[in-house]
Amino acid sequence: MKIKLLLIPIFLFINTYVWAQTDYTPIQCEGIIPSEFITFTSEKVKAANENYKGKYKMQVSKRDYKRYNSESTFFVDYLLKNGLILFGTPMNDYVNRVGEYVLKSFPGIADEVRFYIVKSPSVNAFTNEQGIVFINIGLIAQLENEAQLAYIMSHELIHYKYNHSFESYKEKVKAASDWSEYRNLNSAAKQSRLLQYSRKHELTADSLGFLESFANTDYSYDEALNVFDVLLYSNLPFNEVEFDTSFFNDANYTISQKAILKEVDLISNPEDYDDHEMTHPNIKKRRSMMIDLVTTMTNPNTKKFIISEEDFFKMQKQARFEMSNLYLSNLQYDKAFYNSYLLLRKYPNSDYLNKTIAFSVYGIAVQKKLGRLGDVIKSYKKIEGQSQRVNYLFKKIGSKELSAIAVKLLWKFHKTHPDDEFVSGCLNASLKLLIEQNYIHYSSIIEPLKLEATKNKQSNDSLSQDSTTSFKKLSKEAYEDLSKYDKIRYDKKYRQYYGSKSSARKTIKTKNYLRVLSSETTDPAFKTLFKTIDKQSDEEQENGDQIVRSVLLVNPVFYRVRNDVLVLKDGEMSEKKFTKSIIDVAARNSIKVKTLDILDIKQDEVDKFNDLTLLNAWLNEYGDLTDIEDMQYMIPWLSNYTNDVRKKYHLRYIANSGLLEIDNIQRVNSRIQSLIGAMILWQASPYFIAKALGNDNELYHYFYLVDMETNQLIVEDYNQMSSKPTLDVVNSMNYYSIYKIKRSK
Amino acid sequence: MSKLYTSLLSIHKIKILIIIIFLSFSYNASAQYIGNPGYLGKHFIISGEGNFGGSFYYMKKFWIKYGVSTEFILRPRLSMGISYMHSSSNISATYTDDCYEYNHFTFNTHEYGLDIYLYSKKLSPLGKFYRFQFAYLANYSDDFFKNGTLLPNKDPYSYRGYTSDRISSSNLRLSFFFGKKRIFYNAIVVSYGVQFGLTLLNPLTINALEIQDNFTDNNESETANERLFSKTTANENFYSSFINFKVSIGFIAI
């Protein structure tokens, strides 16, 4: 028995890092679900409202205090209950251990604080009044060492310790009051002053985070300064490596010259940017203040790691892998491509990275063809550094050529992973795009030219050693070993001495897109697949629709806003009634509705929680993609991971629905008008009196149903009505949506 | 009674008109019927209705009408139906025939309406809606020539020249209604709102058209009384329908 118990952590450890040896799968929560994930939001708000005493009572009215609790709790719960927060993972474990170490300097609040990881690619961390410190995966991917993480934590804990969140709210209330010093200011001036107040908090958190916490640790003080580099360049990928445009080339195909950016824009140094409309001071101000602080103190420590260097880099690696997944599900295909490209250099055999690269090119090809490139890649003009070359390529390359490249990459992956249904689906869809939208048929592809294989990699002589100048050139290897921030500095100096690093490329002008798949034509299997898809496109598509008998309803929501304030009281009960209404009216149409709802999940049901998280994310991604004119060419990235869930729930159709009630007190003018109406048209006075006594209610309802097998949107229904959410109205709204399902077949 | 007046109010023609309009709508409706969810699959409403109205300037007079209506949901924002309403009131008027003088009669109206309902949102039959009605009003009095006072110098047994105490007339009316509808327990339908009605041939329009009596009938007094009845009832209908508060309670089924 003891041996078995001993084996469990070992097994867990192996299981967790199994991707390191084989491949990566996106991070999922583990263990017991923390109670705050499943406690009703209304209960949390109720409990928080009961704390209206002491310092709070002195500072704000009860109404404002309740409003603050509603808003802040709702925001945090939205993150917790929608699967955006990770718990129980080794990454959490490591962050908690660093957190515990930092919390030694915060004895009064140590028991109240929790650290969670946010599945977001943005470089950020934040805290709230309830003592939760959130750290984004995007930040973890960019941090260079544990000391930087510890300093960020110190900063956030100061926000919590000194109630900065509540103080900011209080200031906002003051600004809205006619009796404060804000009264003579116009709205722009008020906003400016509030932002100034926020910036003051940030500087306080920077300085006190260092003085009260970080300085008491054994970490190197320098890292409290270096962390500002991370923040300054947070818009850049985690590394700066030249994108090799021969990446897509093979013996028979060379990428079009027009798609190659000769010279990338240097990364500028916007340290002293205008921060007047920002919540945070600019980096120059923050760094200057910190330099003054740090240099006045003797730094006895040089440690960048205390808890575990190994675990930090494992966590960093995992975060960087996860970034590709997050970028793809957020439709940031350019970033996903470059992120995976950077990682692929170190992990060339990673199936996950190759798949993310193939998918991101496929996604960009579809969007480009459908005229929505701007939705998935950023303009290269707004990008600096090496990744600019990637965005330039996707912008300038022809749509046909890019679609063919997508097929090429997916085919390459498919060849080595024929059982991967997701990639097979993407491959078929990309071939369909090639044939139906780009009008490239198998017969149009130019047969292999049997050209002498050209060297794909152009020599980059700009990085070779040159002893004639005082500037020391680095070898390519040495350059790549530099940190992202050192590379930025090196590039600037290099440009000063040598100018640009551009190099000439071979040009093939005529119908280059017909050469992309030349090499693949030598493969009979490719020919067969291509011709099969071509034939299917010619033929009338059989309608494979089935009658919808069963639907999984994921996280239905009900929100109530009264007089511009979110009302959470009894929100869950209303949500349950709303869900029951959907189930009931669906049953009238012989459709069985199962629900996967955070309100029904228990603490030991982490698998169910992960399923919910995945399906939620899938629906979000799908929702963003439905702008695409035709979903037959585009498969959501997260479909890659939904197969198991679909099997588990015998699921084909997935639905999401929500109800928003906006209840505003009727304006006095409207009431008076109604009363005048009642007096003039006295015969109809009951109607006008009822109108005068009522409120302005608006009800918004949405429902959509997707076939996960075909990715087709079966029903998309929006309803709006001037009414309270009475049972008849809610039933009717739901019935109309469900009725559309029946009518869709 | 004028030819124009008589022909316009021909019951026969009105009936044909109603049938034609109804059929044309039902034909279109049956073509579009497939996309008609109704309320939880139910499409037919039958309701009892009450109208409460009074004159603008004559506050003492208050009319109550009651009846029944049916409504069939055709589209998510459209439904149609027919309705019936009855009203009865005492009218004070002084008129005579060859032998008697009368000073009041009981006035009854049967209203037959064709209704079109338009809902503001595609959730019929719920929420705000507008109802357009084209109605035929059949007016009659069973005691018009009853309860009279014998004129001086008249023999109580003298022949009055007609066999019935009953007299009748008819009007057309267009109505516009706006209000709200709710459903309780998935079955009980309640609606309320304001109705504006315009009786087409009312005393004003009759005068404007200067409709004259071209008859050279031997029985002058009878013709004059019929005209009086027509004008009086048209007048009543006009004012009683002009503005109303309307309530209905019914059931939705099928």
Coordinates of C-alpha atoms in Angstrom, one line a residue, chain A residues 585 588 680-688 690-691 717-723 726-733 735-736 739-740 743, chain B residues 34-41 52-56 59 62 76 121-124 126-127 178-179 182-183 186 192-194 196 243 245:
Chain A
V585 CA -39.9 23.2 -24.7
R588 CA -42.4 19.3 -26.7
I680 CA -57.0 63.0 -22.2
L681 CA -58.1 59.5 -23.3
W682 CA -59.9 58.9 -20.0
Q683 CA -61.7 55.9 -21.6
A684 CA -58.4 54.1 -21.9
S685 CA -57.0 55.3 -18.6
P686 CA -56.3 51.8 -17.2
Y687 CA -53.9 51.1 -20.0
F688 CA -52.0 54.4 -19.6
A690 CA -50.5 50.7 -16.0
K691 CA -47.9 52.1 -18.4
D717 CA -31.7 32.8 -33.1
Y718 CA -31.9 36.3 -31.5
N719 CA -35.0 37.6 -29.9
Q720 CA -35.7 40.8 -28.1
M721 CA -38.8 41.9 -26.4
S722 CA -40.0 44.7 -24.1
S723 CA -41.0 42.5 -21.2
T726 CA -42.0 36.0 -17.3
L727 CA -42.5 32.3 -17.9
D728 CA -44.6 32.8 -21.0
V729 CA -42.1 35.1 -22.7
V730 CA -39.1 32.9 -21.8
N731 CA -40.9 29.8 -22.9
S732 CA -41.9 31.4 -26.1
M733 CA -38.4 32.7 -26.9
Y735 CA -39.7 27.6 -28.2
Y736 CA -39.0 29.7 -31.2
Y739 CA -38.7 25.2 -33.4
K740 CA -36.0 26.4 -35.7
R743 CA -37.5 23.5 -39.3
Chain B
I34 CA -45.0 25.8 -42.2
G35 CA -43.0 28.4 -40.4
N36 CA -45.5 29.0 -37.7
P37 CA -44.4 27.9 -34.2
G38 CA -47.3 29.6 -32.4
Y39 CA -47.1 29.6 -28.6
L40 CA -45.5 26.3 -27.6
G41 CA -47.0 24.8 -30.8
F52 CA -65.4 50.0 -22.2
G53 CA -65.9 53.4 -23.7
G54 CA -67.4 56.7 -23.3
S55 CA -67.9 59.9 -25.2
F56 CA -65.3 62.6 -25.2
M59 CA -69.1 62.0 -19.6
F62 CA -70.6 55.0 -20.8
P76 CA -44.5 34.7 -36.1
K121 CA -41.9 41.0 -32.2
K122 CA -41.8 37.7 -33.8
L123 CA -43.2 35.9 -30.7
S124 CA -46.9 36.0 -31.5
L126 CA -47.1 37.5 -26.9
G127 CA -46.2 41.1 -26.2
F178 CA -52.8 48.6 -29.6
G179 CA -52.1 46.7 -26.5
R182 CA -49.8 37.7 -21.9
I183 CA -50.2 33.9 -21.4
N186 CA -49.4 28.1 -20.9
Y192 CA -55.6 44.6 -22.8
G193 CA -55.2 47.8 -24.6
V194 CA -56.8 50.8 -26.3
F196 CA -59.9 53.5 -31.7
I243 CA -62.1 55.3 -27.9
F245 CA -60.4 50.3 -23.2

